[in-house]
Amino acid sequence: QVQLVESGGGLVQPGGSLRLSCAASGSIGNIYFVNWYWYRQAPGKQRELVATITSGGSANYADSVKDRFTISRDNAKKTVSLQMNSLKPEDTAVYYCSLGGAIWGQGTQVTVSS
């Protein structure tokens, strides 16, 4: 059984930075061929896709976070990270990592407030 555990959330002031990490454990098989995703869900809103990194290392971002967020993966460590810079109050949400769109972490809260 594969499990994902996120870490790195917290409270930060506008303009600040946070780095989220997500680690996979269990019988994963060949993680090299699977895409990773970061989603977020703000109160009262639908879950939205924030960033994707493909098996080949190509990254894609939602327009709202482009040029501020960076997704990266480490296949050897079975992790994915999301570096978030220039954070805005509208980035406040629970952030979820997903492996292949089928396995989900429990979520980590990010709050951007002064």
PDB file of C-alpha atoms in Angstrom:
ATOM      1  CA  GLN A   1       0.000   0.000   0.000  1.00  0.00           C
ATOM      2  CA  VAL A   2       1.379   3.368  -1.039  1.00  0.00           C
ATOM      3  CA  GLN A   3       1.163   6.332   1.296  1.00  0.00           C
ATOM      4  CA  LEU A   4       1.972   9.993   0.694  1.00  0.00           C
ATOM      5  CA  VAL A   5       2.894  12.322   3.528  1.00  0.00           C
ATOM      6  CA  GLU A   6       3.114  16.082   3.018  1.00  0.00           C
ATOM      7  CA  SER A   7       5.070  18.496   5.165  1.00  0.00           C
ATOM      8  CA  GLY A   8       6.157  22.112   5.187  1.00  0.00           C
ATOM      9  CA  GLY A   9       2.889  24.003   5.492  1.00  0.00           C
ATOM     10  CA  GLY A  10       2.323  26.804   7.952  1.00  0.00           C
ATOM     11  CA  LEU A  11       1.614  30.486   8.443  1.00  0.00           C
ATOM     12  CA  VAL A  12       3.571  33.019   6.412  1.00  0.00           C
ATOM     13  CA  GLN A  13       3.274  36.726   5.727  1.00  0.00           C
ATOM     14  CA  PRO A  14       2.415  38.019   2.254  1.00  0.00           C
ATOM     15  CA  GLY A  15       5.524  38.065   0.117  1.00  0.00           C
ATOM     16  CA  GLY A  16       7.074  35.226   2.050  1.00  0.00           C
ATOM     17  CA  SER A  17       8.103  31.727   0.999  1.00  0.00           C
ATOM     18  CA  LEU A  18       7.338  28.165   1.952  1.00  0.00           C
ATOM     19  CA  ARG A  19       8.559  24.837   0.669  1.00  0.00           C
ATOM     20  CA  LEU A  20       6.187  21.875   0.674  1.00  0.00           C
ATOM     21  CA  SER A  21       7.443  18.322   0.458  1.00  0.00           C
ATOM     22  CA  CYS A  22       5.664  15.050  -0.169  1.00  0.00           C
ATOM     23  CA  ALA A  23       7.228  11.663   0.452  1.00  0.00           C
ATOM     24  CA  ALA A  24       5.962   8.353  -0.867  1.00  0.00           C
ATOM     25  CA  SER A  25       6.331   5.090   0.987  1.00  0.00           C
ATOM     26  CA  GLY A  26       5.249   1.533   0.372  1.00  0.00           C
ATOM     27  CA  SER A  27       5.256  -0.643  -2.711  1.00  0.00           C
ATOM     28  CA  ILE A  28       5.343   1.916  -5.514  1.00  0.00           C
ATOM     29  CA  GLY A  29       6.862   0.095  -8.409  1.00  0.00           C
ATOM     30  CA  ASN A  30       8.695   2.238 -10.890  1.00  0.00           C
ATOM     31  CA  ILE A  31       8.015   5.779  -9.766  1.00  0.00           C
ATOM     32  CA  TYR A  32      10.065   7.109 -12.666  1.00  0.00           C
ATOM     33  CA  PHE A  33       7.134   6.704 -15.072  1.00  0.00           C
ATOM     34  CA  VAL A  34       4.505   8.443 -12.966  1.00  0.00           C
ATOM     35  CA  ASN A  35       3.522  12.100 -12.922  1.00  0.00           C
ATOM     36  CA  TRP A  36       3.332  14.030  -9.669  1.00  0.00           C
ATOM     37  CA  TYR A  37       0.756  16.721  -8.945  1.00  0.00           C
ATOM     38  CA  TRP A  38       0.144  19.433  -6.387  1.00  0.00           C
ATOM     39  CA  TYR A  39      -3.445  20.534  -5.851  1.00  0.00           C
ATOM     40  CA  ARG A  40      -4.962  22.997  -3.427  1.00  0.00           C
ATOM     41  CA  GLN A  41      -8.381  23.629  -1.997  1.00  0.00           C
ATOM     42  CA  ALA A  42      -9.408  26.883  -0.389  1.00  0.00           C
ATOM     43  CA  PRO A  43     -12.455  27.107   1.906  1.00  0.00           C
ATOM     44  CA  GLY A  44     -15.662  27.055  -0.107  1.00  0.00           C
ATOM     45  CA  LYS A  45     -13.855  26.410  -3.375  1.00  0.00           C
ATOM     46  CA  GLN A  46     -13.204  23.425  -5.580  1.00  0.00           C
ATOM     47  CA  ARG A  47      -9.882  21.663  -5.532  1.00  0.00           C
ATOM     48  CA  GLU A  48      -7.632  23.106  -8.228  1.00  0.00           C
ATOM     49  CA  LEU A  49      -4.517  21.834  -9.926  1.00  0.00           C
ATOM     50  CA  VAL A  50      -1.511  23.972  -9.028  1.00  0.00           C
ATOM     51  CA  ALA A  51       1.447  22.212 -10.622  1.00  0.00           C
ATOM     52  CA  THR A  52       2.398  19.058 -12.490  1.00  0.00           C
ATOM     53  CA  ILE A  53       5.745  17.434 -13.086  1.00  0.00           C
ATOM     54  CA  THR A  54       5.877  14.654 -15.629  1.00  0.00           C
ATOM     55  CA  SER A  55       7.951  11.510 -15.606  1.00  0.00           C
ATOM     56  CA  GLY A  56      10.342  13.291 -17.935  1.00  0.00           C
ATOM     57  CA  GLY A  57      10.699  16.250 -15.587  1.00  0.00           C
ATOM     58  CA  SER A  58       8.563  18.759 -17.495  1.00  0.00           C
ATOM     59  CA  ALA A  59       6.659  21.149 -15.259  1.00  0.00           C
ATOM     60  CA  ASN A  60       3.369  22.930 -15.794  1.00  0.00           C
ATOM     61  CA  TYR A  61       1.672  25.470 -13.579  1.00  0.00           C
ATOM     62  CA  ALA A  62      -1.652  27.145 -13.081  1.00  0.00           C
ATOM     63  CA  ASP A  63      -1.590  30.715 -14.367  1.00  0.00           C
ATOM     64  CA  SER A  64      -2.186  31.983 -10.846  1.00  0.00           C
ATOM     65  CA  VAL A  65       1.120  30.581  -9.571  1.00  0.00           C
ATOM     66  CA  LYS A  66       3.309  30.742 -12.658  1.00  0.00           C
ATOM     67  CA  ASP A  67       6.660  32.425 -12.026  1.00  0.00           C
ATOM     68  CA  ARG A  68       6.156  32.128  -8.258  1.00  0.00           C
ATOM     69  CA  PHE A  69       5.972  28.381  -7.621  1.00  0.00           C
ATOM     70  CA  THR A  70       8.437  25.682  -8.665  1.00  0.00           C
ATOM     71  CA  ILE A  71       7.733  21.956  -8.608  1.00  0.00           C
ATOM     72  CA  SER A  72      10.546  19.428  -8.479  1.00  0.00           C
ATOM     73  CA  ARG A  73      10.928  15.698  -7.992  1.00  0.00           C
ATOM     74  CA  ASP A  74      13.562  13.331  -6.662  1.00  0.00           C
ATOM     75  CA  ASN A  75      12.901   9.836  -7.953  1.00  0.00           C
ATOM     76  CA  ALA A  76      15.581   8.227  -5.829  1.00  0.00           C
ATOM     77  CA  LYS A  77      14.050   9.653  -2.660  1.00  0.00           C
ATOM     78  CA  LYS A  78      10.474   9.201  -3.949  1.00  0.00           C
ATOM     79  CA  THR A  79       9.624  12.797  -3.183  1.00  0.00           C
ATOM     80  CA  VAL A  80       8.083  15.819  -4.825  1.00  0.00           C
ATOM     81  CA  SER A  81       8.461  19.386  -3.622  1.00  0.00           C
ATOM     82  CA  LEU A  82       6.751  22.699  -4.232  1.00  0.00           C
ATOM     83  CA  GLN A  83       8.765  25.856  -3.653  1.00  0.00           C
ATOM     84  CA  MET A  84       6.355  28.750  -3.177  1.00  0.00           C
ATOM     85  CA  ASN A  85       7.668  32.310  -3.348  1.00  0.00           C
ATOM     86  CA  SER A  86       6.000  35.718  -3.269  1.00  0.00           C
ATOM     87  CA  LEU A  87       3.033  34.206  -1.486  1.00  0.00           C
ATOM     88  CA  LYS A  88      -0.295  36.029  -1.553  1.00  0.00           C
ATOM     89  CA  PRO A  89      -3.319  35.777   0.733  1.00  0.00           C
ATOM     90  CA  GLU A  90      -5.189  34.085  -2.105  1.00  0.00           C
ATOM     91  CA  ASP A  91      -2.688  31.220  -1.952  1.00  0.00           C
ATOM     92  CA  THR A  92      -4.205  30.233   1.392  1.00  0.00           C
ATOM     93  CA  ALA A  93      -5.494  26.674   1.073  1.00  0.00           C
ATOM     94  CA  VAL A  94      -4.925  23.063   1.988  1.00  0.00           C
ATOM     95  CA  TYR A  95      -2.297  21.702  -0.391  1.00  0.00           C
ATOM     96  CA  TYR A  96      -2.356  18.082  -1.513  1.00  0.00           C
ATOM     97  CA  CYS A  97       0.205  16.057  -3.384  1.00  0.00           C
ATOM     98  CA  SER A  98      -0.864  13.272  -5.686  1.00  0.00           C
ATOM     99  CA  LEU A  99       1.037  10.470  -7.337  1.00  0.00           C
ATOM    100  CA  GLY A 100      -0.362   9.647 -10.723  1.00  0.00           C
ATOM    101  CA  GLY A 101      -3.644  11.320  -9.862  1.00  0.00           C
ATOM    102  CA  ALA A 102      -4.674   8.184  -8.008  1.00  0.00           C
ATOM    103  CA  ILE A 103      -2.888   8.322  -4.671  1.00  0.00           C
ATOM    104  CA  TRP A 104      -3.314  11.335  -2.409  1.00  0.00           C
ATOM    105  CA  GLY A 105      -1.676  12.764   0.653  1.00  0.00           C
ATOM    106  CA  GLN A 106      -3.587  13.989   3.664  1.00  0.00           C
ATOM    107  CA  GLY A 107      -2.994  17.644   2.893  1.00  0.00           C
ATOM    108  CA  THR A 108      -1.035  20.423   4.564  1.00  0.00           C
ATOM    109  CA  GLN A 109      -2.411  23.847   5.474  1.00  0.00           C
ATOM    110  CA  VAL A 110      -0.831  26.958   4.013  1.00  0.00           C
ATOM    111  CA  THR A 111      -2.016  30.274   5.415  1.00  0.00           C
ATOM    112  CA  VAL A 112      -0.781  33.579   4.013  1.00  0.00           C
ATOM    113  CA  SER A 113      -1.704  36.435   6.301  1.00  0.00           C
ATOM    114  CA  SER A 114      -0.224  39.448   8.009  1.00  0.00           C
TER     115      SER A 114
END
